[in-house]
Short mmCIF file of C-alpha atoms in Angstrom, two decimals:
data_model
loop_
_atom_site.label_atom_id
_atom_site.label_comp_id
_atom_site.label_asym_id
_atom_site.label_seq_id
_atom_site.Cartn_x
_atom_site.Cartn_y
_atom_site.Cartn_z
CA UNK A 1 45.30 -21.54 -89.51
CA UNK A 2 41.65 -21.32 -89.92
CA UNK A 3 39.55 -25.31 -90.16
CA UNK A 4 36.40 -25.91 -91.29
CA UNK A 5 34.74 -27.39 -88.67
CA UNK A 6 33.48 -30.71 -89.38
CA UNK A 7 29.49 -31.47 -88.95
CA UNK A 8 27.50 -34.80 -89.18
CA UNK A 9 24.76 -35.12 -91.58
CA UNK A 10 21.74 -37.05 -91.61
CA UNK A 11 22.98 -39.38 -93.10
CA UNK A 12 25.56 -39.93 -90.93
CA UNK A 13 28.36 -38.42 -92.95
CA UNK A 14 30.17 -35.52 -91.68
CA UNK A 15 29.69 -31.84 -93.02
CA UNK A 16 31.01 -29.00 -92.81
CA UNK A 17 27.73 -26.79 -92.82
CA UNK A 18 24.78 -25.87 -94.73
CA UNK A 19 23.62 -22.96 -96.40
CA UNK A 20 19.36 -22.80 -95.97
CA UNK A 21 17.21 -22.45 -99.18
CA UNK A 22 16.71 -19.10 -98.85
CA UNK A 23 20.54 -18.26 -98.42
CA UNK A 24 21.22 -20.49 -101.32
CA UNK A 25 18.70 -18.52 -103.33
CA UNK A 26 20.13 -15.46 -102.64
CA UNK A 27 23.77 -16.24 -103.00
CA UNK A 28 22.69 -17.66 -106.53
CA UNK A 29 21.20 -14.25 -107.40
CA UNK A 30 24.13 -12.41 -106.33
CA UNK A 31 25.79 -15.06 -108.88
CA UNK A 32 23.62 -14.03 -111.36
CA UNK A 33 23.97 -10.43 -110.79
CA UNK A 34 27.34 -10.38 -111.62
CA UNK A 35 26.56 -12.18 -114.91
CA UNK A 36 30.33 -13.86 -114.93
CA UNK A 37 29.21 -17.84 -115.41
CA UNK A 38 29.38 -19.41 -118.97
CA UNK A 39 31.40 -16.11 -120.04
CA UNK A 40 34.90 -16.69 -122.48
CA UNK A 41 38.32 -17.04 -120.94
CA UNK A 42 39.82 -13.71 -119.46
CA UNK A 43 42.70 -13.13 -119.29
CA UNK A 44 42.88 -10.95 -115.74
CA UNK A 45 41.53 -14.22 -114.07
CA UNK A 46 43.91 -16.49 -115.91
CA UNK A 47 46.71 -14.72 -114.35
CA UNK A 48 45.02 -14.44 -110.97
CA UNK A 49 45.00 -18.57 -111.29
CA UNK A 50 48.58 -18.80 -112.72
CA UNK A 51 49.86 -16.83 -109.64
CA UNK A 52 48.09 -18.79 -107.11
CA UNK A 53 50.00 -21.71 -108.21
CA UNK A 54 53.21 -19.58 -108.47
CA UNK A 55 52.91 -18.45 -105.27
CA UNK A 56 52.25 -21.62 -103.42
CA UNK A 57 53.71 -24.19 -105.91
CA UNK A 58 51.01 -26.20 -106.93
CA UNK A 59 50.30 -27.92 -110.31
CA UNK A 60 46.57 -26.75 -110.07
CA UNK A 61 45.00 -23.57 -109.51
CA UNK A 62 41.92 -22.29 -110.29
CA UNK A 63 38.84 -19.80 -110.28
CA UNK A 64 35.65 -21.11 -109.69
CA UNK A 65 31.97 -19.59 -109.36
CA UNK A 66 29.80 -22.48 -107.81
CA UNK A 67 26.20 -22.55 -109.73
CA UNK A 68 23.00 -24.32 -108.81
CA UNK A 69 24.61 -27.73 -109.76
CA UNK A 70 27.92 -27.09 -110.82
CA UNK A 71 31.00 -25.90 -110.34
CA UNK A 72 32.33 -23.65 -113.10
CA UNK A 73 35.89 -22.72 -114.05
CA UNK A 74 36.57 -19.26 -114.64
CA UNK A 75 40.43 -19.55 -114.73
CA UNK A 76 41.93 -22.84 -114.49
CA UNK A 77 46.28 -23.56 -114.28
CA UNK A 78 47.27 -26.70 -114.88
CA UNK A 79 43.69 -28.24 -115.01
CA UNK A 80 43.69 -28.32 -119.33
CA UNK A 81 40.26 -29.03 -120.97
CA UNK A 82 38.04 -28.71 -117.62
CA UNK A 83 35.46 -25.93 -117.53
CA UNK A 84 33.10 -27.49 -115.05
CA UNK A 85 32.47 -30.05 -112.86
CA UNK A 86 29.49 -31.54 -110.27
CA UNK A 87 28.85 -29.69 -107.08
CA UNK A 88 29.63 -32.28 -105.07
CA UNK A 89 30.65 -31.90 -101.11
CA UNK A 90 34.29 -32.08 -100.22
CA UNK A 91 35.96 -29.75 -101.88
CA UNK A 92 34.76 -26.29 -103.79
CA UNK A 93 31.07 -27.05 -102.62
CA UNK A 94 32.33 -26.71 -99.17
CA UNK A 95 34.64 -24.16 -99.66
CA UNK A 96 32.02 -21.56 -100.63
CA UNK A 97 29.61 -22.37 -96.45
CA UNK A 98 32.47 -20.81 -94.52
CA UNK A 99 33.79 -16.99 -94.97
CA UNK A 100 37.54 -18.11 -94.35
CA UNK A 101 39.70 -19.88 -96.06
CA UNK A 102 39.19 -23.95 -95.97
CA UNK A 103 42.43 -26.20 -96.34
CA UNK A 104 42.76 -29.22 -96.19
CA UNK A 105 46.04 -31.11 -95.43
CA UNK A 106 45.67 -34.47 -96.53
CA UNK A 107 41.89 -34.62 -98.08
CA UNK A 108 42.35 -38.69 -97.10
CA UNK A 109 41.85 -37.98 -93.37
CA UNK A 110 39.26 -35.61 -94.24
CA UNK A 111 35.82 -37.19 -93.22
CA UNK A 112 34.20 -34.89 -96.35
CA UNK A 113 36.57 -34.61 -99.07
CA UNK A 114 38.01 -38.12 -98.95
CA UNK A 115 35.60 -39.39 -101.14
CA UNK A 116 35.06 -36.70 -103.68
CA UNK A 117 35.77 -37.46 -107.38
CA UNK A 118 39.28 -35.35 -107.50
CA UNK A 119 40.49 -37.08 -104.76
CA UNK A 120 39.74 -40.67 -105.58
CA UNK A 121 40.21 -39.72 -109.66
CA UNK A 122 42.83 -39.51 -111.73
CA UNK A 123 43.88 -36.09 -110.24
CA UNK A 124 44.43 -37.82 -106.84
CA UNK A 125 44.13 -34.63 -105.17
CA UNK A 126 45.97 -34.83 -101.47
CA UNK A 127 45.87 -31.47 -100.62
CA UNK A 128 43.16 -29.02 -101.27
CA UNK A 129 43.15 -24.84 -100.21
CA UNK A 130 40.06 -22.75 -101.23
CA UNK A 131 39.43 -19.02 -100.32
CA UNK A 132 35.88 -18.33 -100.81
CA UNK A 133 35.08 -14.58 -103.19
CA UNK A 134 32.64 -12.79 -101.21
CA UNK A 135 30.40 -10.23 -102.59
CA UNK A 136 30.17 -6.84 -99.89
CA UNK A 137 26.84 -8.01 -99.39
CA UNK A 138 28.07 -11.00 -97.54
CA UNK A 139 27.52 -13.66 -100.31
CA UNK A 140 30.32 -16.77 -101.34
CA UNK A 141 30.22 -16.54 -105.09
CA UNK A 142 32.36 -19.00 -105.68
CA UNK A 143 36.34 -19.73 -104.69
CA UNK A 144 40.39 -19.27 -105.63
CA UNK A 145 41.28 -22.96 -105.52
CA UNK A 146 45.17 -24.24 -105.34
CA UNK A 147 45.26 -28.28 -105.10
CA UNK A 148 48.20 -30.69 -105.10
CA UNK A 149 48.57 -34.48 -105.79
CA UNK A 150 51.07 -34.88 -102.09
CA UNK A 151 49.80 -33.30 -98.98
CA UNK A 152 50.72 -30.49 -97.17
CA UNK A 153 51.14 -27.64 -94.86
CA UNK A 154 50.14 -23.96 -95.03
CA UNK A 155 51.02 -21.16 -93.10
CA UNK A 156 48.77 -18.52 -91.54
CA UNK A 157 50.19 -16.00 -93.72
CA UNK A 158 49.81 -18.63 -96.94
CA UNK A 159 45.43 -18.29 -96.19
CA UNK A 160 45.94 -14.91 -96.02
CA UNK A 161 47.78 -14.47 -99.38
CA UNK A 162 44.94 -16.54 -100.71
CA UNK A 163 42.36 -14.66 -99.30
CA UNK A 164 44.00 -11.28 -100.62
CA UNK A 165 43.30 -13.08 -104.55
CA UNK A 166 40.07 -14.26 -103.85
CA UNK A 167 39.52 -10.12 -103.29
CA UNK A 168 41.44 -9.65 -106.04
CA UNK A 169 38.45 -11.22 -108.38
CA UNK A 170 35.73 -9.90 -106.54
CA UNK A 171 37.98 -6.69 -106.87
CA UNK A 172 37.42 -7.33 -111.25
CA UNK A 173 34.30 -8.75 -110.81
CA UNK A 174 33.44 -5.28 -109.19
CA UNK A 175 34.66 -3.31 -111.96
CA UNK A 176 33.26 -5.22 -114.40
CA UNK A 177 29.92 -5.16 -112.81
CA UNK A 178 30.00 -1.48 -113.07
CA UNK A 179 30.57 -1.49 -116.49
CA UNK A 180 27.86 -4.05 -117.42
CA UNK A 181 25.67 -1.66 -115.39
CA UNK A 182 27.08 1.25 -116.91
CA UNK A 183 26.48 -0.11 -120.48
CA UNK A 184 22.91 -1.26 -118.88
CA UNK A 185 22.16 2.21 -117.98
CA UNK A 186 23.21 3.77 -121.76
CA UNK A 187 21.26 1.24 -123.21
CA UNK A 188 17.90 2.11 -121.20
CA UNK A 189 18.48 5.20 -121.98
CA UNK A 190 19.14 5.16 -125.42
CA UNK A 191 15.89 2.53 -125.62
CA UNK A 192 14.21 5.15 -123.71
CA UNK A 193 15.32 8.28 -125.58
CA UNK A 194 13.93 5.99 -129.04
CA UNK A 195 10.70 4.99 -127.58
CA UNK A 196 10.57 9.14 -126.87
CA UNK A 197 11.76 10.30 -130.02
CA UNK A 198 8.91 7.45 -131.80
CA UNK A 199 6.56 8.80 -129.22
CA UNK A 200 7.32 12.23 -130.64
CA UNK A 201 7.18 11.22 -134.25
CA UNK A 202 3.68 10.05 -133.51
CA UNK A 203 2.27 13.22 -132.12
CA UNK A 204 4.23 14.78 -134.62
CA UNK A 205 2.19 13.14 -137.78
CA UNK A 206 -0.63 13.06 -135.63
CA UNK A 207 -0.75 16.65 -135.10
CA UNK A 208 0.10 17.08 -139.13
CA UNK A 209 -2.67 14.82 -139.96
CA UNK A 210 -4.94 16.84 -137.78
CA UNK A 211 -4.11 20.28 -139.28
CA UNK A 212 -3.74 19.11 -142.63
CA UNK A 213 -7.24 17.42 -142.49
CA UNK A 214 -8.45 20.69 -140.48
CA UNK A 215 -7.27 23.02 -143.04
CA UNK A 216 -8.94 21.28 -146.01
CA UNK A 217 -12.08 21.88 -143.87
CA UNK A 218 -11.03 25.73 -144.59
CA UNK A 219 -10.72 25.84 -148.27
CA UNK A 220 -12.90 24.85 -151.00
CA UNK A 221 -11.83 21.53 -152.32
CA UNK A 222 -11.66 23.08 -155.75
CA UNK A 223 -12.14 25.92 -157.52
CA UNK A 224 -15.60 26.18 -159.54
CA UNK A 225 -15.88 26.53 -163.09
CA UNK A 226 -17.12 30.44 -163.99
CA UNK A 227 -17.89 30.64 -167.76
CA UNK A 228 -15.61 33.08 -169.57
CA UNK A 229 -12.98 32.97 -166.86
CA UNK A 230 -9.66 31.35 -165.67
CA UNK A 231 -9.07 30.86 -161.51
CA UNK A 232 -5.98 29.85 -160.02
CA UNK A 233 -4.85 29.54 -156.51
CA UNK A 234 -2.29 28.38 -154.54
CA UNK A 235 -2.49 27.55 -150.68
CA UNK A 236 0.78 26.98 -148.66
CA UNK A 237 0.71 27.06 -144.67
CA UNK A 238 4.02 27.69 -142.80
CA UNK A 239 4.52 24.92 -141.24
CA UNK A 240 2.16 21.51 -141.74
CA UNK A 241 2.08 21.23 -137.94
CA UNK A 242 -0.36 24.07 -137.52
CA UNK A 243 -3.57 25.62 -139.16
CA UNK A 244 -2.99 28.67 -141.28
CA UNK A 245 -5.08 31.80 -141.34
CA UNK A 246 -5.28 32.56 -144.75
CA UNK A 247 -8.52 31.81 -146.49
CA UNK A 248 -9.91 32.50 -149.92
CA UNK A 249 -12.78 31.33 -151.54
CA UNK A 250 -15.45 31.97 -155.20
CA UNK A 251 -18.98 30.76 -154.84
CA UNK A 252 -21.85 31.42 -157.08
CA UNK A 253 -24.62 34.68 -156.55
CA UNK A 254 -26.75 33.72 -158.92
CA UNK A 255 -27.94 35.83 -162.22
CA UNK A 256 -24.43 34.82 -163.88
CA UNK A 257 -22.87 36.72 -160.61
CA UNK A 258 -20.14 35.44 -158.64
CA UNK A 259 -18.56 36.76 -155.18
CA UNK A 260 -15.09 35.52 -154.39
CA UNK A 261 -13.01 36.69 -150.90
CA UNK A 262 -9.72 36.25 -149.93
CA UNK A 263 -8.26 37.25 -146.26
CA UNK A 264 -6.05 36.16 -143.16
CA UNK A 265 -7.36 36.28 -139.63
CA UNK A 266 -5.21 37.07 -136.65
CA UNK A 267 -3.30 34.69 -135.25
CA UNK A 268 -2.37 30.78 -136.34
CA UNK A 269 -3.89 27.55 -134.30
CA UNK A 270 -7.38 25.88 -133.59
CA UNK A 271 -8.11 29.82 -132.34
CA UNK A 272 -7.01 30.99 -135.79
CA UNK A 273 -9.12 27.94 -137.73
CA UNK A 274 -12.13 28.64 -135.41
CA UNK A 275 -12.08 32.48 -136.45
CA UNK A 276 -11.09 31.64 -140.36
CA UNK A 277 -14.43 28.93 -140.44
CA UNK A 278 -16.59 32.00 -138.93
CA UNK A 279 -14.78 34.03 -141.48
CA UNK A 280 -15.85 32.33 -144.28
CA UNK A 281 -19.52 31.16 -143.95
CA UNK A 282 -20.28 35.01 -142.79
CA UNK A 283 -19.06 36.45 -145.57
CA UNK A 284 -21.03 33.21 -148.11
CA UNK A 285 -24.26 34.01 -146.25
CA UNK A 286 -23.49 37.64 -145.86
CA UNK A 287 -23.59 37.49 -149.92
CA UNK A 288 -26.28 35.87 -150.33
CA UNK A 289 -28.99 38.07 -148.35
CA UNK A 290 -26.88 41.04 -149.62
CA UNK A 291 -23.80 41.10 -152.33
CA UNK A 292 -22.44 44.32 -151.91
CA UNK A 293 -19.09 44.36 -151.01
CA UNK A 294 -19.59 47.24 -148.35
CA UNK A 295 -22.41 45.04 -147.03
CA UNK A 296 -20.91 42.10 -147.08
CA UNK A 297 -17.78 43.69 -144.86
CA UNK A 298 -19.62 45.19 -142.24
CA UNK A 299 -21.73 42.10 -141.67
CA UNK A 300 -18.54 40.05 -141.12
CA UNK A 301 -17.52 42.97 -138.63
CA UNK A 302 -20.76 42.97 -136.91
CA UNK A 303 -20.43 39.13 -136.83
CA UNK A 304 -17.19 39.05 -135.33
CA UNK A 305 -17.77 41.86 -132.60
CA UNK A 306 -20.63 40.22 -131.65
CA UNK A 307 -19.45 36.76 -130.94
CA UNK A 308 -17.08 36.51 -127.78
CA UNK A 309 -15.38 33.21 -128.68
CA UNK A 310 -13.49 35.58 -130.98
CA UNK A 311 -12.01 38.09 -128.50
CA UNK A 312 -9.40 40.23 -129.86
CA UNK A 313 -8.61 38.73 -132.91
CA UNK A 314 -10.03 40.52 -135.96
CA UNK A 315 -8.83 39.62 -139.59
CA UNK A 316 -8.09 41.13 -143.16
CA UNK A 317 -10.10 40.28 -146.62
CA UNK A 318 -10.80 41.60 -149.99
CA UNK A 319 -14.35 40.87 -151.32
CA UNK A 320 -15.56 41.00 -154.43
CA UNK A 321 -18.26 40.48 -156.90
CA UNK A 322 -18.13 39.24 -160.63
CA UNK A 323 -20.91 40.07 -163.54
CA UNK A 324 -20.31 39.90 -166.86
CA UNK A 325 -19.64 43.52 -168.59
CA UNK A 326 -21.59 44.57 -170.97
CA UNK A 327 -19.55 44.36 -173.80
CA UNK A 328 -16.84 41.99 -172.45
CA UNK A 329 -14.82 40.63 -169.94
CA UNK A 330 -16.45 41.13 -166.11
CA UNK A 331 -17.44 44.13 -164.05
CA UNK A 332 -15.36 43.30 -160.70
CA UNK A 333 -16.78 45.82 -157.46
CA UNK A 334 -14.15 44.96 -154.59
CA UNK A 335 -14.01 46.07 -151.02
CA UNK A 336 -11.27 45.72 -149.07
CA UNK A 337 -11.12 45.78 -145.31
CA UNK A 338 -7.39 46.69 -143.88
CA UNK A 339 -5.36 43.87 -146.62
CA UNK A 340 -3.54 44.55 -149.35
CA UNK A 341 -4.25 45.64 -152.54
CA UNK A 342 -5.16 43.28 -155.14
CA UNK A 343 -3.72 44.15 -158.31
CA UNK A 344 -5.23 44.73 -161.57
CA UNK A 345 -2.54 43.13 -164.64
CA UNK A 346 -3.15 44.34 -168.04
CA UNK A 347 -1.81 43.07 -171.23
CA UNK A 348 0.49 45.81 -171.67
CA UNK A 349 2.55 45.22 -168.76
CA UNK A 350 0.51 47.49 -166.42
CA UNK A 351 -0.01 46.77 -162.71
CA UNK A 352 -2.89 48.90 -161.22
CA UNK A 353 -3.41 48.70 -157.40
CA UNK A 354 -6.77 47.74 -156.83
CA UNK A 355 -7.65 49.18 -153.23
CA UNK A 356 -10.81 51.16 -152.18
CA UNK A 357 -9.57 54.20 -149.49
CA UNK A 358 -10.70 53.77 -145.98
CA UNK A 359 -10.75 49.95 -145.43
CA UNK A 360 -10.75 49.32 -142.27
CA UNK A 361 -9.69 46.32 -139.78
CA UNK A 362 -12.65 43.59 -139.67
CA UNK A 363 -13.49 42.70 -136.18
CA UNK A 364 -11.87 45.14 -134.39
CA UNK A 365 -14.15 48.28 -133.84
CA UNK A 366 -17.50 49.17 -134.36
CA UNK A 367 -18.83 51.00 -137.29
CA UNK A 368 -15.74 50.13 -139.14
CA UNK A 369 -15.90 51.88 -142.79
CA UNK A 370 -15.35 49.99 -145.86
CA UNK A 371 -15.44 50.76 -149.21
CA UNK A 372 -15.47 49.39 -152.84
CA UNK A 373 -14.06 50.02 -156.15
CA UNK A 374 -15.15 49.07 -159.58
CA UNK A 375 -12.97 47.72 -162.26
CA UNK A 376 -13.27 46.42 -165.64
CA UNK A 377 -11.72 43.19 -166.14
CA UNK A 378 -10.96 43.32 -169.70
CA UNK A 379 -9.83 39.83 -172.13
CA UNK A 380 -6.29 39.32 -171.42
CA UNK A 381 -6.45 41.29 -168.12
CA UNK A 382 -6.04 39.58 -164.69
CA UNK A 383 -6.72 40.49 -160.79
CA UNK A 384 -4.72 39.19 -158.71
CA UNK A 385 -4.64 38.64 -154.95
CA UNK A 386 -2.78 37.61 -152.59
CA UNK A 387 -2.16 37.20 -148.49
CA UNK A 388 0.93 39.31 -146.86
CA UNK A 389 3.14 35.53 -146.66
CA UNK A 390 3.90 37.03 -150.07
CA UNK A 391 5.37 40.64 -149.87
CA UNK A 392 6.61 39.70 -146.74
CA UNK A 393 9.08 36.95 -147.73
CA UNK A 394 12.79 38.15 -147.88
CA UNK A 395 14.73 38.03 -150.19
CA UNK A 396 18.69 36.93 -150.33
CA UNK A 397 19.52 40.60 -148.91
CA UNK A 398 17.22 39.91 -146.01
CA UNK A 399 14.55 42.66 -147.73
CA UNK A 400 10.88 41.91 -148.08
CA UNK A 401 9.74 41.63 -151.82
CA UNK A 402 6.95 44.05 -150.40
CA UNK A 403 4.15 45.46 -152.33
CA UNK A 404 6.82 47.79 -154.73
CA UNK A 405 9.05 44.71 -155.23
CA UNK A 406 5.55 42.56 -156.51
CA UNK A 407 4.37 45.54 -158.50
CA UNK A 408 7.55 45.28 -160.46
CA UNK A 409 7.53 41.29 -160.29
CA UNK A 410 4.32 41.76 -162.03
CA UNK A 411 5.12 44.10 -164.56
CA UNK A 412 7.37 42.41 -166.22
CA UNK A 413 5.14 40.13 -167.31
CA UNK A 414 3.81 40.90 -170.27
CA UNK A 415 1.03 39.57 -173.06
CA UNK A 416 -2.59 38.33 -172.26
CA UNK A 417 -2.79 37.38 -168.57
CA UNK A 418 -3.21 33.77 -167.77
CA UNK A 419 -4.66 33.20 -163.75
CA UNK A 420 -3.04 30.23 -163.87
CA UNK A 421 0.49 31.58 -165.65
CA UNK A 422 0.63 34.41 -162.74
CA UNK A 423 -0.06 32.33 -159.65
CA UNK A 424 2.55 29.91 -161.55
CA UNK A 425 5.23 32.73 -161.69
CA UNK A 426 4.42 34.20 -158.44
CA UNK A 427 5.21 30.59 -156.72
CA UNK A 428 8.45 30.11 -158.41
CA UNK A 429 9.23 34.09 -157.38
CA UNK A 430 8.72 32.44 -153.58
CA UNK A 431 10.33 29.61 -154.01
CA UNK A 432 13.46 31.48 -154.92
CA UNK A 433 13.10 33.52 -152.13
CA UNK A 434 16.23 31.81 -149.69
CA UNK A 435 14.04 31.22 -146.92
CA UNK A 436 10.63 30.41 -148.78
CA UNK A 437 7.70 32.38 -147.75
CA UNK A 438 8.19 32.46 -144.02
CA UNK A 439 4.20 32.81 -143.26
CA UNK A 440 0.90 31.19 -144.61
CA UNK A 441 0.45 32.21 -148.19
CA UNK A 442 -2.88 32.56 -149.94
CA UNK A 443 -3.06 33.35 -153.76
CA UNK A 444 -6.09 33.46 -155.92
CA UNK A 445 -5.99 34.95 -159.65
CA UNK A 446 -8.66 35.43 -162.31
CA UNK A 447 -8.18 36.57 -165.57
CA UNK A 448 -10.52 36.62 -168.95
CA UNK A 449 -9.04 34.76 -171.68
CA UNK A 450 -9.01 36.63 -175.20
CA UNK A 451 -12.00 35.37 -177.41
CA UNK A 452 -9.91 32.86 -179.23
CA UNK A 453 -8.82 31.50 -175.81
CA UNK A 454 -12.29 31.31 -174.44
CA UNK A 455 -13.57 29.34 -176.98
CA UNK A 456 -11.72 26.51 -175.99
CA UNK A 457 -11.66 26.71 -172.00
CA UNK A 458 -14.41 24.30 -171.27
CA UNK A 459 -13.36 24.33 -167.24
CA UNK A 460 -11.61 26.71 -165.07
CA UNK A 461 -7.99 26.11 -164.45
CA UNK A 462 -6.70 25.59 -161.28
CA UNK A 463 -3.41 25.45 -159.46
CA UNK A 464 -4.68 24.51 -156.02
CA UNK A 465 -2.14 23.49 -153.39
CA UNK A 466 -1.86 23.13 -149.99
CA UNK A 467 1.82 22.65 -148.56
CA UNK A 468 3.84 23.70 -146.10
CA UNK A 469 5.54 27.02 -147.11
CA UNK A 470 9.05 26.66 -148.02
CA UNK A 471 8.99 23.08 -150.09
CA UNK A 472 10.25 23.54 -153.42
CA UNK A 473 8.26 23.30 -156.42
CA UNK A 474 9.35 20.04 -157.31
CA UNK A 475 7.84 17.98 -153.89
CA UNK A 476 4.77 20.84 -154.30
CA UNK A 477 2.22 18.00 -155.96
#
């Protein structure tokens, strides 16, 4: 049967031996490591006390983890209402500076226990048995304890068996360290996968704010007042995380002429933003040396050719110029350049597409040929245009509205056109669409009130927006 062997101290009384500062600070962070002191009554520890004094017949039996300055209970048979007491020498304390098993027969004869408060207290322990729990990594945590009030004898066999539960809880304590790390682990990396999807969130509205503040750099901030007519417009990108290519835009010419352009460049992005800002103060100063709508084209297609930060891209645009007729209403000469027709709404019902022959691509060859067409714009008539978001958006059948499907969208409206009534109806005809738009969507209308109407429009009316494509008209502002 294995003894502690007996040293003497400094001061003269004997020990068993010591454990240096460094080992004690290690042995307490293994301790802490398996996070088991101060924790509630368990039951697989409880019955790993009650058969150590089964087994061996002994009122008392117990768990223990020895701390810094204490000696805590874990599992405790036959020792009611204890939960810790002082690390004093003698008994536990030394049980943990050996890696076998420490009995003691009769802890009177013993020169280390004799003295220690369970042996001269009320307990009047006489026999004492501890088998320390040792971590793999070589460290005592604390000890299976079985004590008795008469002493006694153990067998060989007996140390063993008490050995075997002191593995036993280092066995649970094993398992449950696992789990605490396992449950560690999940909880970095749920912490981790939050602090990503935040992180995300950020760039995410950072990158909205950035392209929503970009695009308003794009578009006038409203649309100006031209006496005798009504504007609308509506502005919706495809998604609020990226800078649409659509553009429009009405600006005065002077001598009660206006020029107003709508288009779409190539492409979406800062690329697309860069290209759509060139866009736009070409054609303005293009205008204003020369209005012509053929002029104005081909000096946007000269300007793009010749500047190599565009590349390949090349866009679309209809350009126009407004003077007032004659008689009434405005004289409108438009040139297109490879876009879509704008349409020309009458009163009646009538759709008319406006679209000069020969319009070619802007940007993408030399010598590109444009033409224009002149219309009379006529009180309660209309022009509208529009980017391809809008005869490209599908409909519940998966078809695109296309330019047939708006022609008859348009005339079945009928009466004295309103800009601001059409680019009304032509949003709600998108927003029923299942999907929304699907692509950047530009709109711009202008129609010449009937005389009775004019007399009281005092300001242009405008429907400008800028969402994302898609929202429904009730979270459109």
């Amino acid at each position: 049967m294995p003894q502690a062997e007996h040293a003497t101290s400094p001061a003269g009384k004997p020990d068993r031996q010591t454990l240096s500062a460094v080992e004690e600070a290690a042995r307490m962070d293994a301790v802490r490591r398996y996070d088991i002191l101060d924790t509630p009554p368990d039951g697989a520890f409880d019955r790993v006390a009650a058969m150590a004094a089964r087994l061996f017949k002994v009122p008392v039996a117990s768990v223990t983890i020895v701390d810094e300055d204490r000696i805590w209970f874990k599992a405790a048979h036959g020792l009611e209402g204890v939960s810790e007491i002082s690390r004093e020498p003698g008994l536990c304390g030394s049980a943990i500076l050996a890696d076998d098993t420490l009995v003691i027969p009769d802890t009177l004869t013993d020169p280390v226990a004799f003295d220690n408060g369970l042996v001269t207290g009320p307990m009047g322990v006489r026999f004492y048995a501890a088998a320390p729990i040792i971590t793999g990594d070589g460290h005592r945590l604390g000890t299976v304890n079985i004590l008795d009030t008469k002493p006694r004898l153990i067998t060989e066999d007996d140390t063993a068996t008490l050995a075997d539960l002191a593995a036993i809880v280092l066995d649970e304590l094993e398992m449950r360290l696992a789990a605490l790390n396992a449950l560690r682990a999940e909880q970095e990396r749920r912490i981790e996968q939050e602090e990503a999807r935040q992180r995300a969130d950020q760039d995410k509205n950072a990158i909205q704010a950035f392209a929503s503040t970009l695009q308003r750099t794009l578009l006038p901030p409203a649309l100006p007042v031209v006496p005798g007519l009504e504007l609308a417009c509506h502005y919706a990108t495809a998604s609020p995380q990226n800078v649409g290519g659509d553009f429009y835009d009405v600006f005065p010419l002077g001598g009660k002429r206006w020029a107003f352009f709508l288009g779409d460049v190539c492409g979406k992005g800062p690329e697309a933003a860069a290209l759509t800002s060139l866009t736009r103060y070409t054609l303005r100063a293009a205008a204003l040396i020369d209005p012509d709508p053929d002029v104005v084209l081909t000096s946007l297609n000269t300007a793009l050719l010749l500047d190599p930060a565009v590349g390949t891209r090349f866009c679309t645009a209809v350009f126009g110029v407004l003077e007032p007729h004659e008689r009434e209403g405005f004289t409108v000469t438009v040139a297109t350049g490879g876009h879509p027709p704008a349409y020309h709404l009458r009163a009646s019902g009538a759709v008319e597409a406006v679209q000069p022959k020969g319009g070619m691509l802007i940007g993408a060859l030399a010598g590109a040929h444009f033409a224009s067409l002149t219309v009379h714009l006529a009180p309660g008539e209309g022009l509208l245009l529009y980017t391809d978001g809008l005869t490209e958006a599908r409909t519940l059948g998966g078809d695109m509205v296309g330019e047939e499907g708006l022609t008859r969208f348009l005339a079945a409206r009928t009466g004295p056109v309103s800009a601001a009534a059409v680019i009304g109806d032509t949003v709600d005809l998108i927003d029923a669409m299942p999907h929304g738009a699907g692509d950047d969507v530009a709109l711009l209308a202008l129609s010449v009130p009937l005389a009775d109407a004019a007399d009281g429009l005092t300001a242009t009316a405008t429907a400008h927006t800028v969402a994302p494509a898609g929202e429904t008209s009730e979270s459109r502002p």
